[in-house]
CSV table of C-alpha atoms in Angstrom, one decimal:
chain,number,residue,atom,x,y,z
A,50,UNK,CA,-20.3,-21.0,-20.4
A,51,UNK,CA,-19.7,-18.3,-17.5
A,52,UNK,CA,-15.8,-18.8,-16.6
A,53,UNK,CA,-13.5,-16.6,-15.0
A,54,UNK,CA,-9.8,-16.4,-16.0
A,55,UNK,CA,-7.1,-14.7,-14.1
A,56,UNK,CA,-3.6,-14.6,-15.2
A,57,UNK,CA,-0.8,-15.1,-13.9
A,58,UNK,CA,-1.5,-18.0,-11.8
A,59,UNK,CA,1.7,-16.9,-9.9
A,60,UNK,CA,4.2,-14.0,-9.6
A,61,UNK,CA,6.8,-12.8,-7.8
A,62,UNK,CA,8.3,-9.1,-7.6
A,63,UNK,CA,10.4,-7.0,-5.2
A,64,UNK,CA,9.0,-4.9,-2.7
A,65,UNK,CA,8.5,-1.4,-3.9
A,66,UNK,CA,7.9,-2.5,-7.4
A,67,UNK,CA,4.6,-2.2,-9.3
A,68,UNK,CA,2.6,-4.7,-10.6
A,69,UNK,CA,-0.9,-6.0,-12.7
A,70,UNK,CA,-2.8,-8.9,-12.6
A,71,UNK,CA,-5.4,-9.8,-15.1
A,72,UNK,CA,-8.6,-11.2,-15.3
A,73,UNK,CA,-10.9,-11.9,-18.3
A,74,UNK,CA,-15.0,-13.1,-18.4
A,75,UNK,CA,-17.1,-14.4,-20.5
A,76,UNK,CA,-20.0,-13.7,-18.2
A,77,UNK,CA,-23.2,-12.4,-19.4
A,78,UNK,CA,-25.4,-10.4,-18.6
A,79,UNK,CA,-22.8,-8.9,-16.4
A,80,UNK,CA,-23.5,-6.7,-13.4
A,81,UNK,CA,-20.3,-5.6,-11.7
A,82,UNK,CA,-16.8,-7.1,-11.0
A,83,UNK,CA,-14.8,-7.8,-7.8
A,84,UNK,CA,-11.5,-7.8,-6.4
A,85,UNK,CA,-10.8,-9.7,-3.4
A,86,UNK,CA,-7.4,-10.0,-1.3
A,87,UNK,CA,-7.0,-13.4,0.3
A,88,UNK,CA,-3.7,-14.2,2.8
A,89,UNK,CA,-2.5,-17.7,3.1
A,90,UNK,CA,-5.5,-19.5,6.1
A,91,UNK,CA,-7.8,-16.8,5.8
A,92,UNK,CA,-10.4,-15.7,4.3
A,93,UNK,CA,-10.7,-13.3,1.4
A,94,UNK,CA,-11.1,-9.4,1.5
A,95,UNK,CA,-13.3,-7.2,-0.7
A,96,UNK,CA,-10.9,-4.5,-2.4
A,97,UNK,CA,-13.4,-3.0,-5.2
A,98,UNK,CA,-16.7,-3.5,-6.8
A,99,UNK,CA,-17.1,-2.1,-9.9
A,100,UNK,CA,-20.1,-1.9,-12.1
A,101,UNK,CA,-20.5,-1.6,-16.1
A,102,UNK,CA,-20.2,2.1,-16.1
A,103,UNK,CA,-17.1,2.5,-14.0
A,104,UNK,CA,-13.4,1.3,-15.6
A,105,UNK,CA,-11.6,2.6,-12.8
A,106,UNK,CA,-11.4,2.2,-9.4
A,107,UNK,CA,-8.9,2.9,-6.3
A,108,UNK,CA,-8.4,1.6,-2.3
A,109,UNK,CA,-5.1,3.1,-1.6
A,110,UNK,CA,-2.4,1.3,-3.4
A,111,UNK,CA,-4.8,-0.9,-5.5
A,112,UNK,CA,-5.9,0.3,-8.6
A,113,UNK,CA,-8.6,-1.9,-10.8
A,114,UNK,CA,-9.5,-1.0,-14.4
A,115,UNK,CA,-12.4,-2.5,-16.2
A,116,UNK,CA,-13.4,-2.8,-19.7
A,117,UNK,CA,-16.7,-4.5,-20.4
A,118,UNK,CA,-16.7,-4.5,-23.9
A,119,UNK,CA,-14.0,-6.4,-24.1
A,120,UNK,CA,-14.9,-8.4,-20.8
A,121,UNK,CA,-11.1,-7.6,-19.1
A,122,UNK,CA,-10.5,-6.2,-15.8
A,123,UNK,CA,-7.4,-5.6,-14.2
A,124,UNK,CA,-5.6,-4.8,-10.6
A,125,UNK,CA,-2.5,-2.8,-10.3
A,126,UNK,CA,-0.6,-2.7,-7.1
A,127,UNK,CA,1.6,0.2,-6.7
A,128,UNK,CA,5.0,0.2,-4.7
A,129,UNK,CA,4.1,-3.5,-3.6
A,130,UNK,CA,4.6,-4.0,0.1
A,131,UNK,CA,5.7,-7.4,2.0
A,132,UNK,CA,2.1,-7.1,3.0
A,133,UNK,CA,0.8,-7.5,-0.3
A,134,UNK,CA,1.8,-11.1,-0.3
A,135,UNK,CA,-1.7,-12.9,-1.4
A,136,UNK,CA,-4.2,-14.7,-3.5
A,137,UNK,CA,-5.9,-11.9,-5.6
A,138,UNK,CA,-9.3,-13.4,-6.6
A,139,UNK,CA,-11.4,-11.5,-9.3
A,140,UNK,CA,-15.0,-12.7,-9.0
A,141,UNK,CA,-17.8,-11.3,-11.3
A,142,UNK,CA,-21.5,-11.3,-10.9
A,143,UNK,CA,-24.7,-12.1,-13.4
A,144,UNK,CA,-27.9,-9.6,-13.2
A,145,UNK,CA,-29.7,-12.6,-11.8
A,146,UNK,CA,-30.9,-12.8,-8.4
A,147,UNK,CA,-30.6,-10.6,-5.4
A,148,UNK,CA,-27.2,-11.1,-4.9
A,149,UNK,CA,-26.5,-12.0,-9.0
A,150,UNK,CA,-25.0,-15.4,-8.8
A,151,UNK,CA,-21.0,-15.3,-8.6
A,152,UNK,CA,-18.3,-16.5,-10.6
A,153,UNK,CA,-15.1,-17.0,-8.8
A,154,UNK,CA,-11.3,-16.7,-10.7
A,155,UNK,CA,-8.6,-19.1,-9.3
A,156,UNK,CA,-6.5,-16.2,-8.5
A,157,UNK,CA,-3.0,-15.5,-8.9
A,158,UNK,CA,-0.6,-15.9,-6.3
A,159,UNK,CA,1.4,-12.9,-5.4
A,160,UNK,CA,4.9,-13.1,-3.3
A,161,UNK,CA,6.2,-10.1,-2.5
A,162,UNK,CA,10.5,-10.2,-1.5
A,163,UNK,CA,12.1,-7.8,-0.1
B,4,UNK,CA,-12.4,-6.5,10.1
B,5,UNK,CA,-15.5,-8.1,9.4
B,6,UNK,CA,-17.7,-9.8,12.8
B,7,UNK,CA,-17.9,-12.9,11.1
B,8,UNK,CA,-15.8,-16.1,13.2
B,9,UNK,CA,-15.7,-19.5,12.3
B,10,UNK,CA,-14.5,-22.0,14.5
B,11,UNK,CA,-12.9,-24.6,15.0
B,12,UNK,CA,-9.8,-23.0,12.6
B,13,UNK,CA,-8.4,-26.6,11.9
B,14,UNK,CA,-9.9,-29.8,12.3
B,15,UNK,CA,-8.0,-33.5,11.6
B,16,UNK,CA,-11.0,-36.5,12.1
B,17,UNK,CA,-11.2,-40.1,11.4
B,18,UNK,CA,-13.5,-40.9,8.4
B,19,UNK,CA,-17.0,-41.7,9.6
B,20,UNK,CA,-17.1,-39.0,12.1
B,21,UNK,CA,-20.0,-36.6,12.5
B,22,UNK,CA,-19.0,-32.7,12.5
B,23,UNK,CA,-20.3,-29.4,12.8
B,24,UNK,CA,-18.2,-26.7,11.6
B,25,UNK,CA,-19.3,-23.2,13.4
B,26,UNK,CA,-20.2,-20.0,11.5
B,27,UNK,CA,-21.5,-16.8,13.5
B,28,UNK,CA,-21.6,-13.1,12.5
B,29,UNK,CA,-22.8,-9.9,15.1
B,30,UNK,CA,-23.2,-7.7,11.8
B,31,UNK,CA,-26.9,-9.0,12.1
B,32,UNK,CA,-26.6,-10.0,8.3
B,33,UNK,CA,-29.8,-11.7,7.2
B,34,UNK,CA,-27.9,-13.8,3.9
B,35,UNK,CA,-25.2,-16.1,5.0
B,36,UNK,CA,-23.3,-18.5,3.2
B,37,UNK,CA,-20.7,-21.8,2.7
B,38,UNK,CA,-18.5,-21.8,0.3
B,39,UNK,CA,-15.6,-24.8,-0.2
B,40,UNK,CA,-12.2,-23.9,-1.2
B,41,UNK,CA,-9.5,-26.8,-2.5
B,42,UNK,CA,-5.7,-25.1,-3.1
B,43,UNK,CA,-5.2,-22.9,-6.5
B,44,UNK,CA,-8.8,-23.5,-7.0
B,45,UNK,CA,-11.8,-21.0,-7.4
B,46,UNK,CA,-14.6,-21.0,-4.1
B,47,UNK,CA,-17.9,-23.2,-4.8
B,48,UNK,CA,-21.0,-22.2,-2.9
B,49,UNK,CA,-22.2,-25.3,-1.1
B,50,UNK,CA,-24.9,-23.5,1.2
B,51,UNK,CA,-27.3,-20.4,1.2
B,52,UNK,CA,-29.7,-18.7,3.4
B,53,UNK,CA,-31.7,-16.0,3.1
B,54,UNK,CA,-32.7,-15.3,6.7
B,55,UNK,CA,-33.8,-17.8,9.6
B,56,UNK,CA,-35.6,-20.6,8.3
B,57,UNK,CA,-34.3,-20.9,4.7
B,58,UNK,CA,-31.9,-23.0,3.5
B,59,UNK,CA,-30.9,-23.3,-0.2
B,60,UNK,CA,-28.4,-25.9,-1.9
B,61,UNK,CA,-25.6,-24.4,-3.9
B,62,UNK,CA,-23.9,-24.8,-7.0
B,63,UNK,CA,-21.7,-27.9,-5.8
B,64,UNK,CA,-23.2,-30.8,-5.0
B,65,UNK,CA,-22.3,-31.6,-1.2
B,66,UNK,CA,-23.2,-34.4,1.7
B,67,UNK,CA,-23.7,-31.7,4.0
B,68,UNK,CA,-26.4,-29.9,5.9
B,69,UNK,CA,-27.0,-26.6,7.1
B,70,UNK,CA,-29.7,-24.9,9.8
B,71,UNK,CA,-30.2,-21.2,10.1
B,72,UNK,CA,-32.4,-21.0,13.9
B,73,UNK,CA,-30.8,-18.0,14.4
B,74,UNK,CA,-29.8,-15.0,12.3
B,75,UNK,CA,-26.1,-14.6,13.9
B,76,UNK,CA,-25.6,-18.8,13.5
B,77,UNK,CA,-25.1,-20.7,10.2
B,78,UNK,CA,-23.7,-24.0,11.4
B,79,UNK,CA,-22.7,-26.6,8.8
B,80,UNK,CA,-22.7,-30.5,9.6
B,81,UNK,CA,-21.3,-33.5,7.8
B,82,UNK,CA,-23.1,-36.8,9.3
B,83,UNK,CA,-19.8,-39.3,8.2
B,84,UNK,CA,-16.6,-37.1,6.8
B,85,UNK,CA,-14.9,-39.3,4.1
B,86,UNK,CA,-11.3,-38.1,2.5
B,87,UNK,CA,-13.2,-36.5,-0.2
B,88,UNK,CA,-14.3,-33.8,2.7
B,89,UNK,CA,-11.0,-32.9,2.9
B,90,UNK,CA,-10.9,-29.5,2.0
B,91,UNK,CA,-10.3,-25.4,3.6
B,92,UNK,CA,-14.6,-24.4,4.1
B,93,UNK,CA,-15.5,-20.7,4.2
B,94,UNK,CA,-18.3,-18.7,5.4
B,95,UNK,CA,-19.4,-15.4,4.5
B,96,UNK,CA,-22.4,-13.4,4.9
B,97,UNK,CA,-24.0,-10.1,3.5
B,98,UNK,CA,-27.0,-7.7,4.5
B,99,UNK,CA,-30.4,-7.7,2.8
B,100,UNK,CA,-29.8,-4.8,0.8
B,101,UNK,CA,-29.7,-5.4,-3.0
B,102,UNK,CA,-27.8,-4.3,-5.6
B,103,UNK,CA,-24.4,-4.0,-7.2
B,104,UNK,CA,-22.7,-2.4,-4.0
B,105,UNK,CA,-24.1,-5.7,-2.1
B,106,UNK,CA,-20.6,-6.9,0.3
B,107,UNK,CA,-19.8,-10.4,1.4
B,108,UNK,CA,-18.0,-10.3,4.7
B,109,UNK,CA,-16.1,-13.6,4.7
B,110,UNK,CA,-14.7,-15.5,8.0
B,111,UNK,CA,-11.3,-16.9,8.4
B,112,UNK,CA,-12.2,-20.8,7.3
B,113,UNK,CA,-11.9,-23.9,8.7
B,114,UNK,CA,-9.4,-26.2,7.3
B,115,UNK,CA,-10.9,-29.6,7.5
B,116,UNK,CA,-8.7,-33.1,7.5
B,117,UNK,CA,-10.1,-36.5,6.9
B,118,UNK,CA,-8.3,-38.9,7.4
């Protein structure tokens, strides 16, 4: 079955620290990974798409890592912001159709303090 | 900032009402799509389209309907909201172009209420 996992459901740092959230598929055949930024009564945000040859990719502060023999991708924030305060949802997508059909993560819930 | 709105932002209605929850983008996108959100829980697409003229049910069984007249408008209509409807609903749309590097643009939601 084609699941997405993200872990930790929830975390909470202080501003200026760093921080990693995981994410681990069992989706196959895979064509590339996403990581999407979603505040609280909006709508989510593309941050990177990365495909099976790439394991690491940056936008500013956010640094995603990906590992497709082992199916795991993760999303390092650096010096976290009160900004950064989000869902982070990690969706992944088959080599089907035009789009590839996607798999959503629950996301973890990031709380930034200052 | 993606040109994608949704409107209304919040909505609170009686069971048995009909609504329409708005979806419009100016990025001249042809694929659009609906996807339904609950809290802590992952999106499920509910709608697709294509381009004008197609419509395509998603992966979650839903009472809606959509129409795609227009490229720019993906409106999305329940005929009698019941509690069950009560959920945050999400549109997104993306351009023609395939492969890997293909973006969905998302709106803001609407937060629907049945009460």
């Amino acid at each position: 079955k084609n699941q997405v996992e993200q872990s930790p459901q929830s975390l909470i740092i202080l501003e200026g620290k760093n921080c990693t959230l995981q994410c681990n598929y069992t989706v196959s055949p895979f064509s590339n990974l996403r990581w999407y930024k979603q505040d609280t009564g909006r709508g989510p945000v593309s941050l990177t798409i990365m495909t099976f040859s790439e394991n690491t990719k940056s936008n500013g502060r956010y640094t995603a890592t990906l590992d497709a023999d082992t199916k795991q991708s993760s999303l390092h924030i650096t010096a976290s912001q009160l900004s950064d305060s989000a869902s982070y949802i990690c969706v992944v997508s088959d080599r089907g159709s035009t789009l590839g059909r996607l798999y959503f993560g629950r996301g973890t819930q990031l709380t930034v303090w200052p | 900032e993606a040109d994608i709105y949704q409107t209304p932002r919040y909505l609170v209605i009686g069971t048995g009402k009909k609504i329409t929850l708005e979806c419009s983008q100016t990025m001249g996108h042809d694929k659009m799509y609906w996807y339904q959100q609950d809290p802590g829980m992952e999106l499920h697409l509910i709608h697709y389209s294509y381009g004008v003229n197609s419509t395509e049910k998603g992966d979650l069984s839903s009472e809606s309907t959509v129409s795609r007249i227009r490229t720019e408008h993906f409106p999305l209509t329940l005929e009698s909201a019941r509690p069950s409807h009560t959920s945050q609903y999400l549109c997104a749309s993306s351009e023609r172009r395939t492969g890997i590097n293909e973006k969905l643009f998302f709106g803001s939601g609407t937060q629907l209420s049945v009460l």
